[in-house]
PDB file of C-alpha atoms in Angstrom:
ATOM      1  CA  UNK H   1     -46.798   8.169  -5.653  1.00  0.00           C
ATOM      2  CA  UNK H   2     -47.346  10.196  -8.675  1.00  0.00           C
ATOM      3  CA  UNK H   3     -45.494   9.337 -11.981  1.00  0.00           C
ATOM      4  CA  UNK H   4     -43.311  12.694 -11.756  1.00  0.00           C
ATOM      5  CA  UNK H   5     -42.223  11.250  -8.316  1.00  0.00           C
ATOM      6  CA  UNK H   6     -41.792   7.811  -9.686  1.00  0.00           C
ATOM      7  CA  UNK H   7     -39.620   8.994 -12.527  1.00  0.00           C
ATOM      8  CA  UNK H   8     -37.520  11.399 -10.387  1.00  0.00           C
ATOM      9  CA  UNK H   9     -37.228   8.514  -7.939  1.00  0.00           C
ATOM     10  CA  UNK H  10     -36.139   6.000 -10.597  1.00  0.00           C
ATOM     11  CA  UNK H  11     -33.556   8.471 -11.877  1.00  0.00           C
ATOM     12  CA  UNK H  12     -31.742   8.780  -9.072  1.00  0.00           C
ATOM     13  CA  UNK H  13     -31.249   5.050  -8.640  1.00  0.00           C
ATOM     14  CA  UNK H  14     -30.291   4.472 -12.010  1.00  0.00           C
ATOM     15  CA  UNK H  15     -27.534   7.570 -11.914  1.00  0.00           C
ATOM     16  CA  UNK H  16     -26.365   5.757  -8.656  1.00  0.00           C
ATOM     17  CA  UNK H  17     -25.894   2.307 -10.430  1.00  0.00           C
ATOM     18  CA  UNK H  18     -24.363   3.995 -13.494  1.00  0.00           C
ATOM     19  CA  UNK H  19     -22.091   5.623 -11.144  1.00  0.00           C
ATOM     20  CA  UNK H  20     -21.088   2.179  -9.468  1.00  0.00           C
ATOM     21  CA  UNK H  21     -20.430   0.617 -13.147  1.00  0.00           C
ATOM     22  CA  UNK H  22     -18.317   3.767 -13.862  1.00  0.00           C
ATOM     23  CA  UNK H  23     -15.966   2.895 -10.784  1.00  0.00           C
ATOM     24  CA  UNK H  24     -16.278  -0.966 -11.419  1.00  0.00           C
ATOM     25  CA  UNK H  25     -15.054  -0.797 -14.919  1.00  0.00           C
ATOM     26  CA  UNK H  26     -12.363   1.833 -14.438  1.00  0.00           C
ATOM     27  CA  UNK H  27     -10.848   0.595 -11.118  1.00  0.00           C
ATOM     28  CA  UNK H  28     -11.648  -2.974 -10.900  1.00  0.00           C
ATOM     29  CA  UNK H  29      -9.243  -5.604 -12.270  1.00  0.00           C
ATOM     30  CA  UNK H  30     -12.531  -7.871 -13.251  1.00  0.00           C
ATOM     31  CA  UNK H  31     -12.561  -6.917 -16.790  1.00  0.00           C
ATOM     32  CA  UNK H  32      -8.701  -7.798 -17.494  1.00  0.00           C
ATOM     33  CA  UNK H  33      -8.134 -10.632 -19.609  1.00  0.00           C
ATOM     34  CA  UNK H  34     -11.994 -11.651 -18.991  1.00  0.00           C
ATOM     35  CA  UNK H  35     -13.806 -11.687 -22.461  1.00  0.00           C
ATOM     36  CA  UNK H  36     -16.862 -13.166 -21.034  1.00  0.00           C
ATOM     37  CA  UNK H  37     -17.323 -10.547 -18.537  1.00  0.00           C
ATOM     38  CA  UNK H  38     -16.506  -7.739 -21.047  1.00  0.00           C
ATOM     39  CA  UNK H  39     -19.264  -9.216 -23.499  1.00  0.00           C
ATOM     40  CA  UNK H  40     -21.872  -9.541 -20.691  1.00  0.00           C
ATOM     41  CA  UNK H  41     -21.209  -5.878 -19.271  1.00  0.00           C
ATOM     42  CA  UNK H  42     -21.513  -4.592 -22.991  1.00  0.00           C
ATOM     43  CA  UNK H  43     -24.876  -6.388 -23.297  1.00  0.00           C
ATOM     44  CA  UNK H  44     -25.983  -5.306 -20.176  1.00  0.00           C
ATOM     45  CA  UNK H  45     -25.348  -1.486 -20.821  1.00  0.00           C
ATOM     46  CA  UNK H  46     -26.736  -1.663 -24.217  1.00  0.00           C
ATOM     47  CA  UNK H  47     -30.020  -3.341 -23.140  1.00  0.00           C
ATOM     48  CA  UNK H  48     -30.500  -1.058 -19.763  1.00  0.00           C
ATOM     49  CA  UNK H  49     -28.799   2.125 -20.370  1.00  0.00           C
ATOM     50  CA  UNK H  50     -28.409   2.783 -24.204  1.00  0.00           C
ATOM     51  CA  UNK H  51     -32.311   3.706 -24.270  1.00  0.00           C
ATOM     52  CA  UNK H  52     -32.916   5.922 -21.226  1.00  0.00           C
ATOM     53  CA  UNK H  53     -29.322   7.327 -20.989  1.00  0.00           C
ATOM     54  CA  UNK H  54     -27.458   7.314 -24.428  1.00  0.00           C
ATOM     55  CA  UNK H  55     -24.819   9.855 -23.029  1.00  0.00           C
ATOM     56  CA  UNK H  56     -24.022   7.625 -20.032  1.00  0.00           C
ATOM     57  CA  UNK H  57     -24.019   4.456 -22.106  1.00  0.00           C
ATOM     58  CA  UNK H  58     -21.431   6.350 -24.547  1.00  0.00           C
ATOM     59  CA  UNK H  59     -19.100   6.566 -21.667  1.00  0.00           C
ATOM     60  CA  UNK H  60     -19.671   3.293 -20.050  1.00  0.00           C
ATOM     61  CA  UNK H  61     -18.812   1.902 -23.606  1.00  0.00           C
ATOM     62  CA  UNK H  62     -15.902   3.912 -24.100  1.00  0.00           C
ATOM     63  CA  UNK H  63     -14.606   2.878 -20.763  1.00  0.00           C
ATOM     64  CA  UNK H  64     -14.709  -0.804 -21.749  1.00  0.00           C
ATOM     65  CA  UNK H  65     -13.143  -0.179 -24.831  1.00  0.00           C
ATOM     66  CA  UNK H  66      -9.948   1.078 -23.134  1.00  0.00           C
ATOM     67  CA  UNK H  67      -9.753  -1.985 -20.566  1.00  0.00           C
ATOM     68  CA  UNK H  68     -10.286  -4.122 -24.357  1.00  0.00           C
ATOM     69  CA  UNK H  69      -7.449  -1.850 -25.557  1.00  0.00           C
ATOM     70  CA  UNK H  70      -9.409  -0.903 -28.495  1.00  0.00           C
ATOM     71  CA  UNK H  71      -9.193   2.788 -27.490  1.00  0.00           C
ATOM     72  CA  UNK H  72      -6.216   4.357 -26.134  1.00  0.00           C
ATOM     73  CA  UNK H  73      -6.356   7.091 -23.444  1.00  0.00           C
ATOM     74  CA  UNK H  74      -4.384  10.380 -24.529  1.00  0.00           C
ATOM     75  CA  UNK H  75      -1.659  10.782 -22.250  1.00  0.00           C
ATOM     76  CA  UNK H  76      -1.373  14.277 -20.489  1.00  0.00           C
ATOM     77  CA  UNK H  77       2.028  15.376 -20.177  1.00  0.00           C
ATOM     78  CA  UNK H  78       2.899  16.037 -16.687  1.00  0.00           C
ATOM     79  CA  UNK H  79       5.195  18.648 -15.177  1.00  0.00           C
ATOM     80  CA  UNK H  80       8.742  18.030 -14.824  1.00  0.00           C
ATOM     81  CA  UNK H  81       9.396  16.673 -11.297  1.00  0.00           C
ATOM     82  CA  UNK H  82      12.905  17.947  -9.815  1.00  0.00           C
ATOM     83  CA  UNK H  83      14.555  14.787  -8.633  1.00  0.00           C
ATOM     84  CA  UNK H  84      16.519  15.420  -5.224  1.00  0.00           C
ATOM     85  CA  UNK H  85      20.511  14.787  -5.692  1.00  0.00           C
ATOM     86  CA  UNK H  86      21.684  11.704  -4.539  1.00  0.00           C
ATOM     87  CA  UNK H  87      22.922  11.682  -1.084  1.00  0.00           C
ATOM     88  CA  UNK H  88      26.169   9.678  -1.275  1.00  0.00           C
ATOM     89  CA  UNK H  89      29.304   9.992   0.640  1.00  0.00           C
ATOM     90  CA  UNK H  90      31.908  12.254  -1.003  1.00  0.00           C
ATOM     91  CA  UNK H  91      34.728  10.156  -2.828  1.00  0.00           C
ATOM     92  CA  UNK H  92      33.146   6.943  -2.775  1.00  0.00           C
ATOM     93  CA  UNK H  93      35.207   4.196  -4.066  1.00  0.00           C
ATOM     94  CA  UNK H  94      33.791   2.294  -6.809  1.00  0.00           C
ATOM     95  CA  UNK H  95      34.504  -0.993  -5.108  1.00  0.00           C
ATOM     96  CA  UNK H  96      32.456   0.390  -2.208  1.00  0.00           C
ATOM     97  CA  UNK H  97      30.287  -2.218  -0.341  1.00  0.00           C
ATOM     98  CA  UNK H  98      26.385  -1.526   0.134  1.00  0.00           C
ATOM     99  CA  UNK H  99      26.588  -0.152   3.337  1.00  0.00           C
ATOM    100  CA  UNK H 100      29.414   2.293   2.429  1.00  0.00           C
ATOM    101  CA  UNK H 101      26.618   4.324   0.414  1.00  0.00           C
ATOM    102  CA  UNK H 102      25.281   5.572   3.644  1.00  0.00           C
ATOM    103  CA  UNK H 103      22.096   5.484   5.445  1.00  0.00           C
ATOM    104  CA  UNK H 104      20.086   8.125   3.654  1.00  0.00           C
ATOM    105  CA  UNK H 105      20.819   6.761  -0.060  1.00  0.00           C
ATOM    106  CA  UNK H 106      20.115   2.968   1.323  1.00  0.00           C
ATOM    107  CA  UNK H 107      16.639   4.299   2.638  1.00  0.00           C
ATOM    108  CA  UNK H 108      15.695   5.801  -0.448  1.00  0.00           C
ATOM    109  CA  UNK H 109      16.551   3.060  -2.708  1.00  0.00           C
ATOM    110  CA  UNK H 110      14.806   0.769  -0.338  1.00  0.00           C
ATOM    111  CA  UNK H 111      11.741   3.204  -0.399  1.00  0.00           C
ATOM    112  CA  UNK H 112      11.523   3.003  -4.517  1.00  0.00           C
ATOM    113  CA  UNK H 113      11.466  -0.690  -4.264  1.00  0.00           C
ATOM    114  CA  UNK H 114       8.784  -0.753  -1.407  1.00  0.00           C
ATOM    115  CA  UNK H 115       6.615   1.836  -3.413  1.00  0.00           C
ATOM    116  CA  UNK H 116       6.754  -0.051  -6.557  1.00  0.00           C
ATOM    117  CA  UNK H 117       5.425  -2.962  -4.869  1.00  0.00           C
ATOM    118  CA  UNK H 118       2.686  -1.119  -2.733  1.00  0.00           C
ATOM    119  CA  UNK H 119       1.071   0.483  -5.665  1.00  0.00           C
ATOM    120  CA  UNK H 120       0.613  -3.273  -6.943  1.00  0.00           C
ATOM    121  CA  UNK H 121      -1.871  -3.923  -4.369  1.00  0.00           C
ATOM    122  CA  UNK H 122      -5.507  -3.900  -5.639  1.00  0.00           C
ATOM    123  CA  UNK H 123      -8.569  -3.224  -3.784  1.00  0.00           C
ATOM    124  CA  UNK H 124      -9.938  -6.552  -4.760  1.00  0.00           C
ATOM    125  CA  UNK H 125      -7.013  -8.198  -2.872  1.00  0.00           C
ATOM    126  CA  UNK H 126      -8.386  -6.493   0.430  1.00  0.00           C
ATOM    127  CA  UNK H 127     -11.896  -7.928   0.356  1.00  0.00           C
ATOM    128  CA  UNK H 128     -13.042 -10.833   2.143  1.00  0.00           C
ATOM    129  CA  UNK H 129      -9.509 -11.595   3.970  1.00  0.00           C
ATOM    130  CA  UNK H 130      -8.202 -13.383   0.683  1.00  0.00           C
ATOM    131  CA  UNK H 131      -4.770 -12.935   2.120  1.00  0.00           C
ATOM    132  CA  UNK H 132      -5.389 -15.528   5.110  1.00  0.00           C
ATOM    133  CA  UNK H 133      -7.466 -17.874   3.113  1.00  0.00           C
ATOM    134  CA  UNK H 134      -5.503 -20.378   0.758  1.00  0.00           C
ATOM    135  CA  UNK H 135      -8.544 -20.889  -1.354  1.00  0.00           C
ATOM    136  CA  UNK H 136      -8.403 -17.327  -2.404  1.00  0.00           C
ATOM    137  CA  UNK H 137      -4.776 -16.411  -1.969  1.00  0.00           C
ATOM    138  CA  UNK H 138      -4.385 -16.010  -5.905  1.00  0.00           C
ATOM    139  CA  UNK H 139      -6.646 -12.834  -5.203  1.00  0.00           C
ATOM    140  CA  UNK H 140      -4.227 -11.283  -3.025  1.00  0.00           C
ATOM    141  CA  UNK H 141      -0.939 -12.113  -4.679  1.00  0.00           C
ATOM    142  CA  UNK H 142       0.462  -8.317  -4.623  1.00  0.00           C
ATOM    143  CA  UNK H 143      -0.485  -7.916  -0.941  1.00  0.00           C
ATOM    144  CA  UNK H 144       0.964 -11.197   0.454  1.00  0.00           C
ATOM    145  CA  UNK H 145       4.225 -10.270  -1.732  1.00  0.00           C
ATOM    146  CA  UNK H 146       4.429  -7.107  -0.245  1.00  0.00           C
ATOM    147  CA  UNK H 147       4.008  -8.675   3.072  1.00  0.00           C
ATOM    148  CA  UNK H 148       6.836 -11.394   2.244  1.00  0.00           C
ATOM    149  CA  UNK H 149       9.146  -8.183   1.114  1.00  0.00           C
ATOM    150  CA  UNK H 150       8.949  -6.998   4.769  1.00  0.00           C
ATOM    151  CA  UNK H 151       9.650 -10.578   6.076  1.00  0.00           C
ATOM    152  CA  UNK H 152      12.569 -10.603   3.804  1.00  0.00           C
ATOM    153  CA  UNK H 153      14.058  -7.248   4.528  1.00  0.00           C
ATOM    154  CA  UNK H 154      13.759  -8.352   8.644  1.00  0.00           C
ATOM    155  CA  UNK H 155      15.857 -11.602   7.840  1.00  0.00           C
ATOM    156  CA  UNK H 156      18.300  -9.606   5.427  1.00  0.00           C
ATOM    157  CA  UNK H 157      19.054  -7.145   8.572  1.00  0.00           C
ATOM    158  CA  UNK H 158      19.309  -9.993  10.831  1.00  0.00           C
ATOM    159  CA  UNK H 159      21.239 -12.052   8.928  1.00  0.00           C
ATOM    160  CA  UNK H 160      24.105  -9.100   7.655  1.00  0.00           C
ATOM    161  CA  UNK H 161      24.546  -8.258  11.277  1.00  0.00           C
ATOM    162  CA  UNK H 162      25.260 -11.958  12.287  1.00  0.00           C
ATOM    163  CA  UNK H 163      27.202 -12.695   9.595  1.00  0.00           C
ATOM    164  CA  UNK H 164      29.893 -10.380  10.998  1.00  0.00           C
ATOM    165  CA  UNK H 165      33.093 -12.048  12.284  1.00  0.00           C
ATOM    166  CA  UNK H 166      33.505  -9.908  15.580  1.00  0.00           C
ATOM    167  CA  UNK H 167      31.732  -7.811  17.843  1.00  0.00           C
ATOM    168  CA  UNK H 168      32.901  -4.560  16.140  1.00  0.00           C
ATOM    169  CA  UNK H 169      31.573  -5.520  13.090  1.00  0.00           C
ATOM    170  CA  UNK H 170      28.295  -6.431  14.554  1.00  0.00           C
ATOM    171  CA  UNK H 171      28.201  -3.082  16.103  1.00  0.00           C
ATOM    172  CA  UNK H 172      28.860  -1.105  13.141  1.00  0.00           C
ATOM    173  CA  UNK H 173      26.176  -2.925  11.270  1.00  0.00           C
ATOM    174  CA  UNK H 174      23.733  -2.651  14.176  1.00  0.00           C
ATOM    175  CA  UNK H 175      24.502   1.172  14.147  1.00  0.00           C
ATOM    176  CA  UNK H 176      23.897   1.412  10.266  1.00  0.00           C
ATOM    177  CA  UNK H 177      20.633  -0.362  10.732  1.00  0.00           C
ATOM    178  CA  UNK H 178      19.370   2.040  13.412  1.00  0.00           C
ATOM    179  CA  UNK H 179      20.355   5.181  11.046  1.00  0.00           C
ATOM    180  CA  UNK H 180      18.596   3.576   7.835  1.00  0.00           C
ATOM    181  CA  UNK H 181      15.412   2.834   9.998  1.00  0.00           C
ATOM    182  CA  UNK H 182      15.790   6.304  11.019  1.00  0.00           C
ATOM    183  CA  UNK H 183      15.912   7.701   7.548  1.00  0.00           C
ATOM    184  CA  UNK H 184      12.932   5.336   6.239  1.00  0.00           C
ATOM    185  CA  UNK H 185      10.886   7.027   9.027  1.00  0.00           C
ATOM    186  CA  UNK H 186      11.799  10.510   7.712  1.00  0.00           C
ATOM    187  CA  UNK H 187      10.637   9.271   4.342  1.00  0.00           C
ATOM    188  CA  UNK H 188       7.450   8.009   6.006  1.00  0.00           C
ATOM    189  CA  UNK H 189       8.293   4.336   4.778  1.00  0.00           C
ATOM    190  CA  UNK H 190       6.705   2.504   7.718  1.00  0.00           C
ATOM    191  CA  UNK H 191       6.865  -0.367   5.943  1.00  0.00           C
ATOM    192  CA  UNK H 192      10.643  -1.132   5.644  1.00  0.00           C
ATOM    193  CA  UNK H 193      11.142   0.935   9.057  1.00  0.00           C
ATOM    194  CA  UNK H 194       9.082  -1.418  10.745  1.00  0.00           C
ATOM    195  CA  UNK H 195      10.493  -4.219   8.945  1.00  0.00           C
ATOM    196  CA  UNK H 196      14.402  -3.187  10.131  1.00  0.00           C
ATOM    197  CA  UNK H 197      13.463  -2.222  13.809  1.00  0.00           C
ATOM    198  CA  UNK H 198      11.647  -5.655  14.057  1.00  0.00           C
ATOM    199  CA  UNK H 199      15.394  -7.048  13.214  1.00  0.00           C
ATOM    200  CA  UNK H 200      16.950  -5.288  15.726  1.00  0.00           C
ATOM    201  CA  UNK H 201      14.491  -6.192  18.386  1.00  0.00           C
ATOM    202  CA  UNK H 202      14.417  -9.581  17.507  1.00  0.00           C
ATOM    203  CA  UNK H 203      15.982 -12.299  19.881  1.00  0.00           C
ATOM    204  CA  UNK H 204      18.887 -13.081  17.322  1.00  0.00           C
ATOM    205  CA  UNK H 205      20.194  -9.493  17.607  1.00  0.00           C
ATOM    206  CA  UNK H 206      18.870  -8.170  20.875  1.00  0.00           C
ATOM    207  CA  UNK H 207      20.715 -10.689  22.694  1.00  0.00           C
ATOM    208  CA  UNK H 208      24.160  -9.773  21.249  1.00  0.00           C
ATOM    209  CA  UNK H 209      24.935  -7.727  24.357  1.00  0.00           C
ATOM    210  CA  UNK H 210      28.576  -7.468  23.979  1.00  0.00           C
ATOM    211  CA  UNK H 211      28.059  -5.861  20.471  1.00  0.00           C
ATOM    212  CA  UNK H 212      25.311  -3.358  21.682  1.00  0.00           C
ATOM    213  CA  UNK H 213      27.826  -2.278  24.397  1.00  0.00           C
ATOM    214  CA  UNK H 214      30.080  -0.945  21.449  1.00  0.00           C
ATOM    215  CA  UNK H 215      27.129   0.933  19.910  1.00  0.00           C
ATOM    216  CA  UNK H 216      27.331   4.787  20.201  1.00  0.00           C
ATOM    217  CA  UNK H 217      24.774   5.715  22.991  1.00  0.00           C
ATOM    218  CA  UNK H 218      23.190   8.433  20.587  1.00  0.00           C
ATOM    219  CA  UNK H 219      22.558   5.654  18.084  1.00  0.00           C
ATOM    220  CA  UNK H 220      20.834   3.232  20.854  1.00  0.00           C
ATOM    221  CA  UNK H 221      18.867   6.201  22.324  1.00  0.00           C
ATOM    222  CA  UNK H 222      17.481   6.648  18.589  1.00  0.00           C
ATOM    223  CA  UNK H 223      16.647   3.228  18.409  1.00  0.00           C
ATOM    224  CA  UNK H 224      14.909   3.220  21.701  1.00  0.00           C
ATOM    225  CA  UNK H 225      12.755   6.108  20.228  1.00  0.00           C
ATOM    226  CA  UNK H 226      12.028   4.249  17.213  1.00  0.00           C
ATOM    227  CA  UNK H 227      10.787   1.241  18.950  1.00  0.00           C
ATOM    228  CA  UNK H 228       8.372   3.213  20.894  1.00  0.00           C
ATOM    229  CA  UNK H 229       6.595   4.311  17.913  1.00  0.00           C
ATOM    230  CA  UNK H 230       5.973   0.325  16.820  1.00  0.00           C
ATOM    231  CA  UNK H 231       4.800  -0.781  20.235  1.00  0.00           C
ATOM    232  CA  UNK H 232       1.302  -2.748  20.140  1.00  0.00           C
ATOM    233  CA  UNK H 233      -0.039  -0.893  22.868  1.00  0.00           C
ATOM    234  CA  UNK H 234      -3.671   0.287  22.445  1.00  0.00           C
ATOM    235  CA  UNK H 235      -3.792  -1.152  19.234  1.00  0.00           C
ATOM    236  CA  UNK H 236      -0.642   0.623  17.892  1.00  0.00           C
ATOM    237  CA  UNK H 237      -1.740   3.718  18.991  1.00  0.00           C
ATOM    238  CA  UNK H 238       1.519   5.711  18.491  1.00  0.00           C
ATOM    239  CA  UNK H 239       1.965   3.708  14.909  1.00  0.00           C
ATOM    240  CA  UNK H 240      -1.565   5.044  13.783  1.00  0.00           C
ATOM    241  CA  UNK H 241      -0.788   8.558  14.824  1.00  0.00           C
ATOM    242  CA  UNK H 242       2.413   8.484  12.963  1.00  0.00           C
ATOM    243  CA  UNK H 243       0.814   7.036   9.762  1.00  0.00           C
ATOM    244  CA  UNK H 244      -2.199   9.306  10.226  1.00  0.00           C
ATOM    245  CA  UNK H 245      -0.035  12.477  10.492  1.00  0.00           C
ATOM    246  CA  UNK H 246       2.314  11.885   7.495  1.00  0.00           C
ATOM    247  CA  UNK H 247       2.070  13.882   4.422  1.00  0.00           C
ATOM    248  CA  UNK H 248       2.313  11.926   1.300  1.00  0.00           C
ATOM    249  CA  UNK H 249       4.301  10.472  -0.228  1.00  0.00           C
ATOM    250  CA  UNK H 250       4.082   7.424   2.284  1.00  0.00           C
ATOM    251  CA  UNK H 251       4.006   3.940   2.482  1.00  0.00           C
ATOM    252  CA  UNK H 252       1.882   3.040   5.473  1.00  0.00           C
ATOM    253  CA  UNK H 253       2.193  -0.245   7.271  1.00  0.00           C
ATOM    254  CA  UNK H 254      -0.255  -2.412   5.658  1.00  0.00           C
ATOM    255  CA  UNK H 255      -0.791  -4.729   8.630  1.00  0.00           C
ATOM    256  CA  UNK H 256      -2.689  -1.819  10.456  1.00  0.00           C
ATOM    257  CA  UNK H 257      -5.195  -1.982   7.377  1.00  0.00           C
ATOM    258  CA  UNK H 258      -5.279  -5.852   7.056  1.00  0.00           C
ATOM    259  CA  UNK H 259      -6.250  -5.869  11.070  1.00  0.00           C
ATOM    260  CA  UNK H 260      -8.837  -3.190  10.619  1.00  0.00           C
ATOM    261  CA  UNK H 261     -10.352  -5.070   7.698  1.00  0.00           C
ATOM    262  CA  UNK H 262     -10.154  -8.357   9.492  1.00  0.00           C
ATOM    263  CA  UNK H 263     -12.091  -6.574  12.584  1.00  0.00           C
ATOM    264  CA  UNK H 264     -14.791  -5.021  10.017  1.00  0.00           C
ATOM    265  CA  UNK H 265     -15.583  -8.408   8.507  1.00  0.00           C
ATOM    266  CA  UNK H 266     -15.511 -10.766  11.238  1.00  0.00           C
ATOM    267  CA  UNK H 267     -17.155  -8.339  13.860  1.00  0.00           C
ATOM    268  CA  UNK H 268     -19.905  -6.988  11.730  1.00  0.00           C
ATOM    269  CA  UNK H 269     -22.711  -9.328  10.102  1.00  0.00           C
ATOM    270  CA  UNK H 270     -23.071  -9.110   6.217  1.00  0.00           C
ATOM    271  CA  UNK H 271     -26.902  -9.309   6.851  1.00  0.00           C
ATOM    272  CA  UNK H 272     -29.164  -7.580   9.070  1.00  0.00           C
ATOM    273  CA  UNK H 273     -32.797  -8.336   9.117  1.00  0.00           C
ATOM    274  CA  UNK H 274     -32.707 -10.080   5.858  1.00  0.00           C
ATOM    275  CA  UNK H 275     -31.065  -7.070   4.246  1.00  0.00           C
ATOM    276  CA  UNK H 276     -27.358  -6.238   3.217  1.00  0.00           C
ATOM    277  CA  UNK H 277     -25.413  -4.398   5.757  1.00  0.00           C
ATOM    278  CA  UNK H 278     -24.285  -1.494   3.887  1.00  0.00           C
ATOM    279  CA  UNK H 279     -22.834  -0.216   6.958  1.00  0.00           C
ATOM    280  CA  UNK H 280     -20.275  -2.687   7.297  1.00  0.00           C
ATOM    281  CA  UNK H 281     -19.826  -2.255   3.151  1.00  0.00           C
ATOM    282  CA  UNK H 282     -19.174   1.160   3.798  1.00  0.00           C
ATOM    283  CA  UNK H 283     -16.836   0.788   6.616  1.00  0.00           C
ATOM    284  CA  UNK H 284     -14.564  -1.628   4.615  1.00  0.00           C
ATOM    285  CA  UNK H 285     -14.860   0.617   1.669  1.00  0.00           C
ATOM    286  CA  UNK H 286     -13.552   3.441   3.927  1.00  0.00           C
ATOM    287  CA  UNK H 287     -10.416   1.405   4.930  1.00  0.00           C
ATOM    288  CA  UNK H 288      -9.549   0.328   1.778  1.00  0.00           C
ATOM    289  CA  UNK H 289      -9.755   3.693   0.166  1.00  0.00           C
ATOM    290  CA  UNK H 290      -7.504   5.056   2.914  1.00  0.00           C
ATOM    291  CA  UNK H 291      -5.038   2.801   1.885  1.00  0.00           C
ATOM    292  CA  UNK H 292      -5.285   3.306  -1.896  1.00  0.00           C
ATOM    293  CA  UNK H 293      -4.691   7.212  -1.079  1.00  0.00           C
ATOM    294  CA  UNK H 294      -1.285   6.643  -0.413  1.00  0.00           C
ATOM    295  CA  UNK H 295      -0.811   4.900  -3.634  1.00  0.00           C
ATOM    296  CA  UNK H 296      -1.255   8.162  -5.504  1.00  0.00           C
ATOM    297  CA  UNK H 297       1.612  10.137  -4.592  1.00  0.00           C
ATOM    298  CA  UNK H 298       5.049   8.339  -6.014  1.00  0.00           C
ATOM    299  CA  UNK H 299       8.668   9.193  -4.592  1.00  0.00           C
ATOM    300  CA  UNK H 300      11.077  11.044  -6.806  1.00  0.00           C
ATOM    301  CA  UNK H 301      14.287   9.428  -6.361  1.00  0.00           C
ATOM    302  CA  UNK H 302      17.044   8.720  -8.693  1.00  0.00           C
ATOM    303  CA  UNK H 303      18.111   4.724  -8.963  1.00  0.00           C
ATOM    304  CA  UNK H 304      21.359   3.749  -7.615  1.00  0.00           C
ATOM    305  CA  UNK H 305      22.228   0.471  -9.632  1.00  0.00           C
ATOM    306  CA  UNK H 306      25.029  -0.257  -7.349  1.00  0.00           C
ATOM    307  CA  UNK H 307      22.606  -0.423  -4.327  1.00  0.00           C
TER     308      UNK H 307
END
């Protein structure tokens, strides 16, 4: 290898490492509240980057100073976003109950809460199946919180129905939840959509035959159609298709990504012939990046405190 070839080869490797460092310090959470890592990182780039590539050194240093809070990033004013009008029933009473607000607006408010939790999930939480390992659960607190949110919503829907005193009241709430689920589906909020359908199809509610007999036939038909979407057949083929075709904003069913990450982690060796299996790393990275894409486009709804 000639010196010219060596320099070209070395430059390519250096640029690749520098790009990785940029992504790490910009998107990683490791640097937050970690003065030791910040100090080591600064020393590393000063020693290994500043001499050969002073321009990239200044960029990396600037990014680290932003993390430290020593430099503020100018806020770019975004264009005003038109917030759609509220979808509330006319002449809504000040003493209205939650379900008097109607399925469309209830679904919107649930979606706002869900998206706020969804965007808190960090890439590091999706690595090494931290969410199923008690030793590392502290690294996956946001994804565990989001999963618990789904479970809580399922319990709330089932409990609300069972709390009604007669089958007429239960039938009314079953109908309300069917149409709330339908609105969530239209909003691409697959998280709460699945949570409510799971409540309706759970044994506690599905066995209320007398109450279901009072539910409108159109609502029952829609419930069956929605349930078809979440069937686990062929590795959730229908649900995967719906999520892949959904245009942002969207809150996907995170369980699909957790399942794919589990498969990628457990069914592929980390080391092959004594070398790191970068195909496995790339596969895991692609899954995480697909999830993160949905975090970039928010919903723009007006908050309704009464809900």
